XYZ file of C-alpha atoms in Angstrom:
515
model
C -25.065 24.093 4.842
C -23.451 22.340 1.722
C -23.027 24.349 -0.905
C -21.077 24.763 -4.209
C -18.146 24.537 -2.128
C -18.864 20.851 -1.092
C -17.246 19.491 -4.290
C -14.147 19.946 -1.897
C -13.856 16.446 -1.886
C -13.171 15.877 -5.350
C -11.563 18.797 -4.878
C -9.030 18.233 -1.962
C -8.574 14.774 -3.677
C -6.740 16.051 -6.724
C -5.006 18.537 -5.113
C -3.073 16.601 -2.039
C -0.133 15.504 -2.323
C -0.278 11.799 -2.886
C 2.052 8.976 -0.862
C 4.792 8.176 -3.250
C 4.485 5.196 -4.674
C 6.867 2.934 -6.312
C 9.836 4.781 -7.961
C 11.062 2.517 -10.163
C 10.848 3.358 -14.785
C 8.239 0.562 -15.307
C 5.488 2.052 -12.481
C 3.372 3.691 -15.073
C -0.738 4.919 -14.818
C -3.008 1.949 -14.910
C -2.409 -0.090 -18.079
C -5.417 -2.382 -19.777
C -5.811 -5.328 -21.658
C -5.300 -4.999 -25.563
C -8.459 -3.697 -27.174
C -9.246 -0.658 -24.296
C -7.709 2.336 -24.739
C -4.757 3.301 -22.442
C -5.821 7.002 -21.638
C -9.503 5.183 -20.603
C -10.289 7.599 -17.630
C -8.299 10.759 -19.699
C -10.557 9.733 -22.787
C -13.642 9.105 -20.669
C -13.753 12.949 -19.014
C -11.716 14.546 -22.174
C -10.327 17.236 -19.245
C -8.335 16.298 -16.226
C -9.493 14.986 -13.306
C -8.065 18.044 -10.784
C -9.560 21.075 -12.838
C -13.036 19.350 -12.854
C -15.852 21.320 -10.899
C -18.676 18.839 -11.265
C -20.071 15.868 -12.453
C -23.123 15.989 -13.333
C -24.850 12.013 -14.948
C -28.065 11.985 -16.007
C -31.328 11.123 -19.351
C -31.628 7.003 -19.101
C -28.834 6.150 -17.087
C -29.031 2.320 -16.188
C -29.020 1.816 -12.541
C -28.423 -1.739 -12.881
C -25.022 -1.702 -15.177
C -23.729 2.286 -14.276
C -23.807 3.347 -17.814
C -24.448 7.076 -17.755
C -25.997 8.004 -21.364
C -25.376 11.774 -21.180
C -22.374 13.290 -19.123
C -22.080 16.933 -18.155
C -18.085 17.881 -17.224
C -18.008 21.450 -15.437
C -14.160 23.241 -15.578
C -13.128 25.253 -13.086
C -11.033 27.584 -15.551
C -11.945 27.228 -19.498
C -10.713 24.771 -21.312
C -7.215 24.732 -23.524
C -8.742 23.926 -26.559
C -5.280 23.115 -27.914
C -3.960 21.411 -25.030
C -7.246 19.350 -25.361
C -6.991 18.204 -28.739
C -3.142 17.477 -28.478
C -3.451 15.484 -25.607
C -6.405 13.418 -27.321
C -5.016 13.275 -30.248
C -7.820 15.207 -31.963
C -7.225 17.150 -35.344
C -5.870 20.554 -35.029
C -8.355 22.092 -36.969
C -11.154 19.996 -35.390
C -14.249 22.607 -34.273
C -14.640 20.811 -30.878
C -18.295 23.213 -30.564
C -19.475 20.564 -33.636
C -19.831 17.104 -32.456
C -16.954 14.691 -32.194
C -16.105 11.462 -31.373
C -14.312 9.746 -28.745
C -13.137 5.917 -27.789
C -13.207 5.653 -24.442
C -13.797 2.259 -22.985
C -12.854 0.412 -26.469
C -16.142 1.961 -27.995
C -16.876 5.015 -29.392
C -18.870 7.959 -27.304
C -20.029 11.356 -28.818
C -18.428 14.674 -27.495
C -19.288 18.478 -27.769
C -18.359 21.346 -26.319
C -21.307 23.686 -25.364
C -19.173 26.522 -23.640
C -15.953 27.772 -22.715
C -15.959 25.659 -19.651
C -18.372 22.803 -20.198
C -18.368 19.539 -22.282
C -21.239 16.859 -22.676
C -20.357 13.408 -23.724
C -23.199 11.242 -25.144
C -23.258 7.538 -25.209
C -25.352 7.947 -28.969
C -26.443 10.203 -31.500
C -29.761 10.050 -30.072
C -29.000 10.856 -26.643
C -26.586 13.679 -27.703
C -29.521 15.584 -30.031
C -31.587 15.158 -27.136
C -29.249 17.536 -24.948
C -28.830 19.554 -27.892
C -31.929 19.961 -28.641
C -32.671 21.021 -24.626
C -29.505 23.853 -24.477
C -31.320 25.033 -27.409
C -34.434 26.315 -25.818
C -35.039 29.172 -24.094
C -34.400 28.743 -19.817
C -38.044 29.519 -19.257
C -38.987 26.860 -21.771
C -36.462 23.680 -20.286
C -39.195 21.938 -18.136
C -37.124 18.953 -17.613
C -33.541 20.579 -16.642
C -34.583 19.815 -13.424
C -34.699 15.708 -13.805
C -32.232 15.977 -16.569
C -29.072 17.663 -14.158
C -28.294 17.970 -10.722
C -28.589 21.454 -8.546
C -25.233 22.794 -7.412
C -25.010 21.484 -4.001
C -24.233 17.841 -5.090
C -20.558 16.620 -6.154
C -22.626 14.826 -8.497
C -26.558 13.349 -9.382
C -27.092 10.014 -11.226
C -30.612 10.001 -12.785
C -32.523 7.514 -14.638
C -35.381 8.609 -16.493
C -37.840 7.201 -19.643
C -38.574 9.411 -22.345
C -41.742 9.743 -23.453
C -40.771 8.285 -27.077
C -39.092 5.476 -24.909
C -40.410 1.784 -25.427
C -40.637 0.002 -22.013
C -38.262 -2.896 -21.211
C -39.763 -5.288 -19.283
C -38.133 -7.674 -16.858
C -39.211 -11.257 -17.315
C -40.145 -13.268 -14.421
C -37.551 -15.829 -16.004
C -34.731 -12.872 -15.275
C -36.277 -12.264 -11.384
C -36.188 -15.857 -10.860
C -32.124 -15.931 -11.671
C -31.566 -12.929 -10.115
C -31.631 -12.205 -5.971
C -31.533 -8.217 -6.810
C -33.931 -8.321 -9.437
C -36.388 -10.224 -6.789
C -36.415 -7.111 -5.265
C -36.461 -4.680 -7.766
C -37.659 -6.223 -10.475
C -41.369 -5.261 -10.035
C -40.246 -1.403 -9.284
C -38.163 -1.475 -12.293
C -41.875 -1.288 -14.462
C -43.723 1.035 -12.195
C -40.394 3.642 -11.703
C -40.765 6.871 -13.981
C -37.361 8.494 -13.105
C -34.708 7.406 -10.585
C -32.046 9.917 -8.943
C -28.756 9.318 -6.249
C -27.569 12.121 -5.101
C -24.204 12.990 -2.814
C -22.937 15.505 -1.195
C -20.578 16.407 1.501
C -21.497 18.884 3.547
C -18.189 21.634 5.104
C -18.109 19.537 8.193
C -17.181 16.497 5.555
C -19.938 14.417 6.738
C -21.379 12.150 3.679
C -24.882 12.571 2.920
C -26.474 10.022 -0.113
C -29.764 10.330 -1.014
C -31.622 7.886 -3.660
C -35.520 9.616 -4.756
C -37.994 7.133 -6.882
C -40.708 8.906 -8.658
C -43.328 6.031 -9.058
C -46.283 6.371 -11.209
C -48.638 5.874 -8.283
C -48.775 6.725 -4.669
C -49.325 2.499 -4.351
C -45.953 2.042 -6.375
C -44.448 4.354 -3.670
C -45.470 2.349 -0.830
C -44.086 -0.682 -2.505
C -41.008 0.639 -2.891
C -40.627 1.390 0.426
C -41.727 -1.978 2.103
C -39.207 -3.745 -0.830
C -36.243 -1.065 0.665
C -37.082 -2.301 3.813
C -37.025 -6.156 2.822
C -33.227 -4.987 1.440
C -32.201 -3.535 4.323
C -33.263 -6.592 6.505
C -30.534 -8.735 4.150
C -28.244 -5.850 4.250
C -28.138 -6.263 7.993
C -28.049 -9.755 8.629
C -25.085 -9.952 5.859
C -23.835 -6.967 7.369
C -23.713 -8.710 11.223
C -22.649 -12.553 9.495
C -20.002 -11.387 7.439
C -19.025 -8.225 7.639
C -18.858 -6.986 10.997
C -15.924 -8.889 12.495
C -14.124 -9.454 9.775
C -10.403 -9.257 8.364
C -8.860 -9.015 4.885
C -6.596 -10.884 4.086
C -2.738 -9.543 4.045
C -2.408 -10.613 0.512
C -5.009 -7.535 -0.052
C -4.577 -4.683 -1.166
C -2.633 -2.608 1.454
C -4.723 0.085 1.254
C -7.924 -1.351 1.837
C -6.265 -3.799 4.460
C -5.408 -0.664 6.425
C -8.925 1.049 6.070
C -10.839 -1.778 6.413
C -12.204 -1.758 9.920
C -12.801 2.557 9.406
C -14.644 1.384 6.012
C -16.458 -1.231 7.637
C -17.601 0.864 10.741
C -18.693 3.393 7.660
C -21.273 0.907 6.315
C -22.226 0.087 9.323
C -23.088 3.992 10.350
C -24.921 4.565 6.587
C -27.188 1.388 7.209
C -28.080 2.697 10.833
C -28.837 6.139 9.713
C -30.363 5.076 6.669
C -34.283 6.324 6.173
C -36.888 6.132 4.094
C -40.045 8.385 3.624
C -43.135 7.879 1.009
C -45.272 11.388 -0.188
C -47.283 10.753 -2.649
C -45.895 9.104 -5.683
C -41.965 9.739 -4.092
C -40.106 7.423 -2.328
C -37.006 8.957 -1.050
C -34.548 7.049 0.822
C -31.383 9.255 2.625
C -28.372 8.353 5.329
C -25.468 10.099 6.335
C -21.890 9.085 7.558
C -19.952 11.238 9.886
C -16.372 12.818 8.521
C -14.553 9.364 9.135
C -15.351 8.368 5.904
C -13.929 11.174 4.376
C -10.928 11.151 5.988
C -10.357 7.399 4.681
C -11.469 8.039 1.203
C -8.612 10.367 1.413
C -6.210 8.393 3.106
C -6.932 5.257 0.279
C -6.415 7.967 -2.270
C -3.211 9.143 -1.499
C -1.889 4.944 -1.845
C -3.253 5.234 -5.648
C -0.292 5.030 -6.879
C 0.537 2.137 -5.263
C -2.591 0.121 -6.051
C -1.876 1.235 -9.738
C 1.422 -0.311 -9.825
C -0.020 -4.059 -7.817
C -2.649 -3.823 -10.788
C -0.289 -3.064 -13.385
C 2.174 -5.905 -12.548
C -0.583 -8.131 -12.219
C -2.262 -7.092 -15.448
C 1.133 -7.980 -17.127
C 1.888 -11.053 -15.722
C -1.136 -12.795 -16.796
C -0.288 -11.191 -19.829
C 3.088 -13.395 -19.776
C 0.894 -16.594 -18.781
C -1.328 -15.993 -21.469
C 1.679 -15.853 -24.293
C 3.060 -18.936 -23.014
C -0.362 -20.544 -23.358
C -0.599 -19.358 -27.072
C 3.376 -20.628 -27.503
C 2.040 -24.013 -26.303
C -1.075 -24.341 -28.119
C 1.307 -23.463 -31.406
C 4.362 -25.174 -30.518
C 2.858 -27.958 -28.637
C 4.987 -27.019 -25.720
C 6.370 -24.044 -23.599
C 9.399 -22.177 -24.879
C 12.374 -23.124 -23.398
C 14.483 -21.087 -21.164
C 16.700 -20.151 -23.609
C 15.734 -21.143 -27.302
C 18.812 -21.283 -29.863
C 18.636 -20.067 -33.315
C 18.503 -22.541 -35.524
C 20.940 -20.725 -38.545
C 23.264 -19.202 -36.315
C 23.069 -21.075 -32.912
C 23.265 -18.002 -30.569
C 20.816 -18.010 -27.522
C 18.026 -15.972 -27.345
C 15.296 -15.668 -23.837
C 12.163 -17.234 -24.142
C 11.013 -13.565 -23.116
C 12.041 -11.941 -26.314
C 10.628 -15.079 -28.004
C 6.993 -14.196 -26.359
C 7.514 -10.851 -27.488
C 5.673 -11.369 -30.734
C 2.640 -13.209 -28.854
C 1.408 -10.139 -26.789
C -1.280 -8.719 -29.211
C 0.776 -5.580 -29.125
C 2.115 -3.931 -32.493
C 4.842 -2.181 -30.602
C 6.291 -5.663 -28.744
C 6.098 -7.295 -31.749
C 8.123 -4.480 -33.819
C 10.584 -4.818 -31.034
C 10.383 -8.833 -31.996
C 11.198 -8.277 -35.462
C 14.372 -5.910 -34.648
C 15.996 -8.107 -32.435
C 18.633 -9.724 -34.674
C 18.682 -13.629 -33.749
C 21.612 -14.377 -35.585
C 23.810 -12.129 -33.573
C 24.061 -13.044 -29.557
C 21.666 -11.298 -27.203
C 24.410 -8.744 -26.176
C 25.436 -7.559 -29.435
C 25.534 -4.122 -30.253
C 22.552 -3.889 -32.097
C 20.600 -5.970 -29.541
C 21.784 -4.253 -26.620
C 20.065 -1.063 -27.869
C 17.065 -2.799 -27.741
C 16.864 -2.607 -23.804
C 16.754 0.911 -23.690
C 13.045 0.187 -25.051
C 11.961 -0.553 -21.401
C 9.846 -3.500 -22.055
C 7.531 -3.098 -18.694
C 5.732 -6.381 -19.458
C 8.577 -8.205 -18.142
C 8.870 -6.152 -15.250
C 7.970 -4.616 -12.052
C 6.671 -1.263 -11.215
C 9.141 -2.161 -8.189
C 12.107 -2.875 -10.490
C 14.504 0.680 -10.553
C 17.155 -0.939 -13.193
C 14.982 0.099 -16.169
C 16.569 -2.858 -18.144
C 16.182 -5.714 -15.483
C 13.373 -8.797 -15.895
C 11.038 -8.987 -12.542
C 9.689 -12.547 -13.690
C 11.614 -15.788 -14.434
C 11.574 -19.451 -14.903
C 12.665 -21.735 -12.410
C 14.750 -24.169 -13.361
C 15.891 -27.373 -11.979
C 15.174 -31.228 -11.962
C 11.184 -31.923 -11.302
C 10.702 -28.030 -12.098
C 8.446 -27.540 -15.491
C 10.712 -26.823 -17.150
C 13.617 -29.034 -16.915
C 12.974 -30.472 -20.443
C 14.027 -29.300 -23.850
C 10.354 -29.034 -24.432
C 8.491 -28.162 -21.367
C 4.919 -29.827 -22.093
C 1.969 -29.117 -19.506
C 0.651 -32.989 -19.797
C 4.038 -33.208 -17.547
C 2.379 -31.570 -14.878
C 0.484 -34.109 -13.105
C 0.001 -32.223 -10.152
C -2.587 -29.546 -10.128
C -2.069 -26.885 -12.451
C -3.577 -24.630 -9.982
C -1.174 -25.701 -7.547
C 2.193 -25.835 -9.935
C 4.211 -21.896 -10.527
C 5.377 -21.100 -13.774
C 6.745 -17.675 -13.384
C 8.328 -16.384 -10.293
C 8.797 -12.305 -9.441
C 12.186 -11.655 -8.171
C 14.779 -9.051 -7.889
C 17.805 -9.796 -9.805
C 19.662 -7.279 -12.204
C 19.010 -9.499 -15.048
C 18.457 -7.785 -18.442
C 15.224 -9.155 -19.764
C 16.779 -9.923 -23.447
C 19.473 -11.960 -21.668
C 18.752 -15.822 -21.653
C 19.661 -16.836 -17.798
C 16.782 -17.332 -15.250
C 16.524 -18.963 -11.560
C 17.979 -22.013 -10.412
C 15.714 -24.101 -7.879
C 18.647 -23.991 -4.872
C 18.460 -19.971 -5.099
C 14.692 -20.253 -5.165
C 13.523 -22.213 -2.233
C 14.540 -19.120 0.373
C 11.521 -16.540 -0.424
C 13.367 -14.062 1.419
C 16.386 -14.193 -0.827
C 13.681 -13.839 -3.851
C 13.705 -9.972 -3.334
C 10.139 -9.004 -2.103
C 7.331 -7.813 -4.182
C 5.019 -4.994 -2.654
C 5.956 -4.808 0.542
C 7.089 -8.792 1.780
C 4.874 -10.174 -0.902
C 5.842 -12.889 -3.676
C 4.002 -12.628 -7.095
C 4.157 -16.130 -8.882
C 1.984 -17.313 -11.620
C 0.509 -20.924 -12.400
C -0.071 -23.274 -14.838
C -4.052 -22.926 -14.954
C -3.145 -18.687 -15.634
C -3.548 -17.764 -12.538
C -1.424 -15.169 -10.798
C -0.941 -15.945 -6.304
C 0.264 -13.361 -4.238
C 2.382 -15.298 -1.076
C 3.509 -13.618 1.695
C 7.196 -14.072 2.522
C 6.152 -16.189 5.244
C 4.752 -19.065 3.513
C 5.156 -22.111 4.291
C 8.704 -23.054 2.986
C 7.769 -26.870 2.861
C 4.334 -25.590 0.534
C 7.049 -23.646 -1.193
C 9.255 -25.946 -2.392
C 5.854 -28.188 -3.307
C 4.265 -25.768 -5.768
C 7.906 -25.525 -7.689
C 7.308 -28.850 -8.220
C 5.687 -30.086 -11.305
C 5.021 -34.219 -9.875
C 5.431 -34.327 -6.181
C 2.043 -35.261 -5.559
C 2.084 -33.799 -2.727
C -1.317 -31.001 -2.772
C -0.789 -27.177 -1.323
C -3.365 -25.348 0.103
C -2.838 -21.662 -1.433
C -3.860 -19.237 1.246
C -7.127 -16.816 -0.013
C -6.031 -14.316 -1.806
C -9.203 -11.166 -1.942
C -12.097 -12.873 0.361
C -12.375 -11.349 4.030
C -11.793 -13.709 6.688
C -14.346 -14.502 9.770
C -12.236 -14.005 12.822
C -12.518 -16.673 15.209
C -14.772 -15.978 18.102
């Protein structure tokens, strides 16, 4: 039977101990470009993720893009109002049962509280005095709670739905044409009256998904249910080309590397089991997965923290490419390993010089109180690497003051001019490494970086996530190589004018096996 007590996966998620991950001051939660906020999930939900009970998505949801317009968050214990607004930064004497407003996602979102343990967010004013307006009425007098949210039973429903003051947005043929999906669905998209997934997970943990149309004719229905069948034919045949004896690459993520094949088998269950049935003007389409899934949903979940901290240092190396590229297109050139002051002469690291180019207020505070007329060890400057300046380093990195990426320097290297200029690199950008990850106790203020002799070993690099290198190129790009690569490819990409062309190995796509 599955019950209230099937939101034990969401459940059980939050409450299991998760695999360590790395333990090092600069593995934070997942950071974001400037612009979104920092606290994005936090912000999104407004209560943590363990003490929610359900989820409940529905009124004009867009299938296509995954934009709920009204969210329903059920507590398990009431809300701490104050907790709440501290951690939110709301004010204290905010009424939170008024409407508010909240930024997740870099844009602003409506927020009420309608009971001790219940919050709706609203994507507009509109859609917000639309729920209002339905908690308002009496129960017997809510015809539509039942399209608007989910019954107990489900860890969540998604619903799409037109109001009857909605205006109709067509598809043009012109978009259908451009679009494979919208081949298929484009044609239901102006015959569908209300759209609903449903999931559940039933107390042996088998998965059970369930998608209803409601169709404004029984002939609508049928269509929809000879279109499912034209996307299951392409689901299978990719399925069997590409999927179904496949690999991902090492460079992967470690988690899904591990989980693949149980992930894989998982698809290949739902599409098996997947049916679909027409009554009337309903077509529902169901399938179910046995408890496999769940038990690797659970086992990627606990390597989170992990994945956070490959995404983080990712995330903040490009955000290092991206400064130099700003440095060059003001300068005319990259900054120099160590840059010289031009009153006082002491050395300063290019990284403190990129400090001001991050589009963020707090690096470039930190920029203007470093003192470049005193040397990078000074007294005053020294206190400056108790700021922890994570951009520079790893979530890896356990000396909270030490740089993870560097230049490398040396003769045919980029940078072994007084003014590094990217018209010197005539081989491929793609092809050419910038920055190099390594693990040296090397204070990021302090100007010193990699010599080419110390380089060319990748073992002697200090691994990145687990007997990985992280480098990044002169097109922007960031390459994960394994400490295996090729040592003569190596030594090429450190080049800047070899001429000589590397073949970087694919980073995300899954590989065919070889049959």
């Amino acid at each position: 039977m599955v019950g209230e007590a099937n939101f034990s996966l969401l459940h059980e998620l939050n409450q299991r101990n998760q695999e360590p991950g790395p333990l090092g001051p600069h593995a934070k939660p997942m950071e974001f470009p400037p612009g979104l906020n920092r606290n994005i999930t936090d912000q999104a939900v407004l209560v943590p993720l363990g003490s929610i009970q359900k989820l409940l998505w529905a009124n004009a949801a867009d299938y296509r893009y995954g934009a709920p317009s009204l969210l329903l968050i059920q507590t398990v214990r009431n809300i701490d109002v104050a907790e709440l607004k501290k951690t939110h930064e709301l004010a204290p004497d905010l009424d939170l049962t008024n409407t508010f407003e909240i930024k997740p996602f870099g844009g602003g979102r409506l927020a009420r509280m309608i009971a001790p343990n219940r919050i709706v967010i609203a994507s507009s004013q509109e859609h917000m005095d639309t729920f209002v307006e339905f908690q308002d009425k009496p129960i017997n007098r809510r015809k539509s709670g039942a399209s608007l949210f989910s019954e107990s039973n489900f860890i969540f429903r998604y619903a799409q739905r037109k109001r009857p003051d909605q205006e109709e947005q067509v598809i043009s043929d012109e978009q259908i044409s451009e679009d494979p999906i919208l081949k298929i669905i484009g044609s239901l998209d102006r015959t569908i009256t209300q759209l609903v997934f449903q999931a559940s997970v039933a107390d042996d943990h088998s998965l059970l998904l369930k998608l209803e149309g409601q169709f404004n004719s029984a002939e609508a229905a049928k269509d929809a249910s000879l279109k499912y069948k034209m996307g299951k034919a392409m689901l299978d045949s990719f399925f069997e080309l590409y999927l179904e004896d496949t690999k991902l690459p090492p460079t992967f993520d470690s988690p899904a590397v591990e989980n693949w094949p149980h992930l894989v088998l998982a698809l290949k269950q739902l599409l098996e089991n997947a049916q679909v049935e027409v009554n009337g003007n309903d077509c529902v389409i169901q399938t179910k997965c046995d408890p496999d899934l769940y038990d690797t949903l659970v086992n990627i979940w606990n390597k989170m923290p992990q994945v956070t901290a490959r995404s983080n240092d990712l995330f903040r190396l490009r955000k290092v490419l991206s400064a130099l590229e700003i440095y060059h297109l003001i300068h005319g050139h990259y900054p120099p390993s160590v840059i010289f002051d031009e009153e006082s002469g002491h050395a300063r690291s290019w990284r403190v010089e990129l400090l001001k180019l991050m589009q963020d207020d707090d690096l470039k505070d930190l920029y203007e109180q470093y003192r470049k007329d005193e040397p990078w060890n000074s007294e005053a400057n020294l206190k400056l690497l108790d700021a922890s300046v994570s951009v520079f380093s790893s979530s890896w990195e356990t000396d909270p003051h030490a740089a993870s990426f560097y230049y490398v320097l040396g003769e045919g290297t980029p940078f072994d001019d007084e003014e590094p200029n990217r018209d010197q690199i005539t081989d491929p950008r793609s092809e050419t490494v910038l920055i190099v990850s390594a693990d040296r106790n090397i204070p990021w203020t302090m100007p010193e970086d990699l010599n080419f002799e110390d380089t060319i070993d990748l073992n002697k690099l200090g691994i990145w996530n687990n007997d990985q290198v992280l480098v990044g190129t002169a097109d922007n790009r960031t390459w994960i190589l394994l400490k295996d690569f090729s040592p003569e490819s190596w030594q090429n990409i450190l080049l800047k004018a070899d001429g000589k062309r590397v073949k970087i190995p694919e980073q995300y796509r899954p590989l065919k096996r070889a049959k």
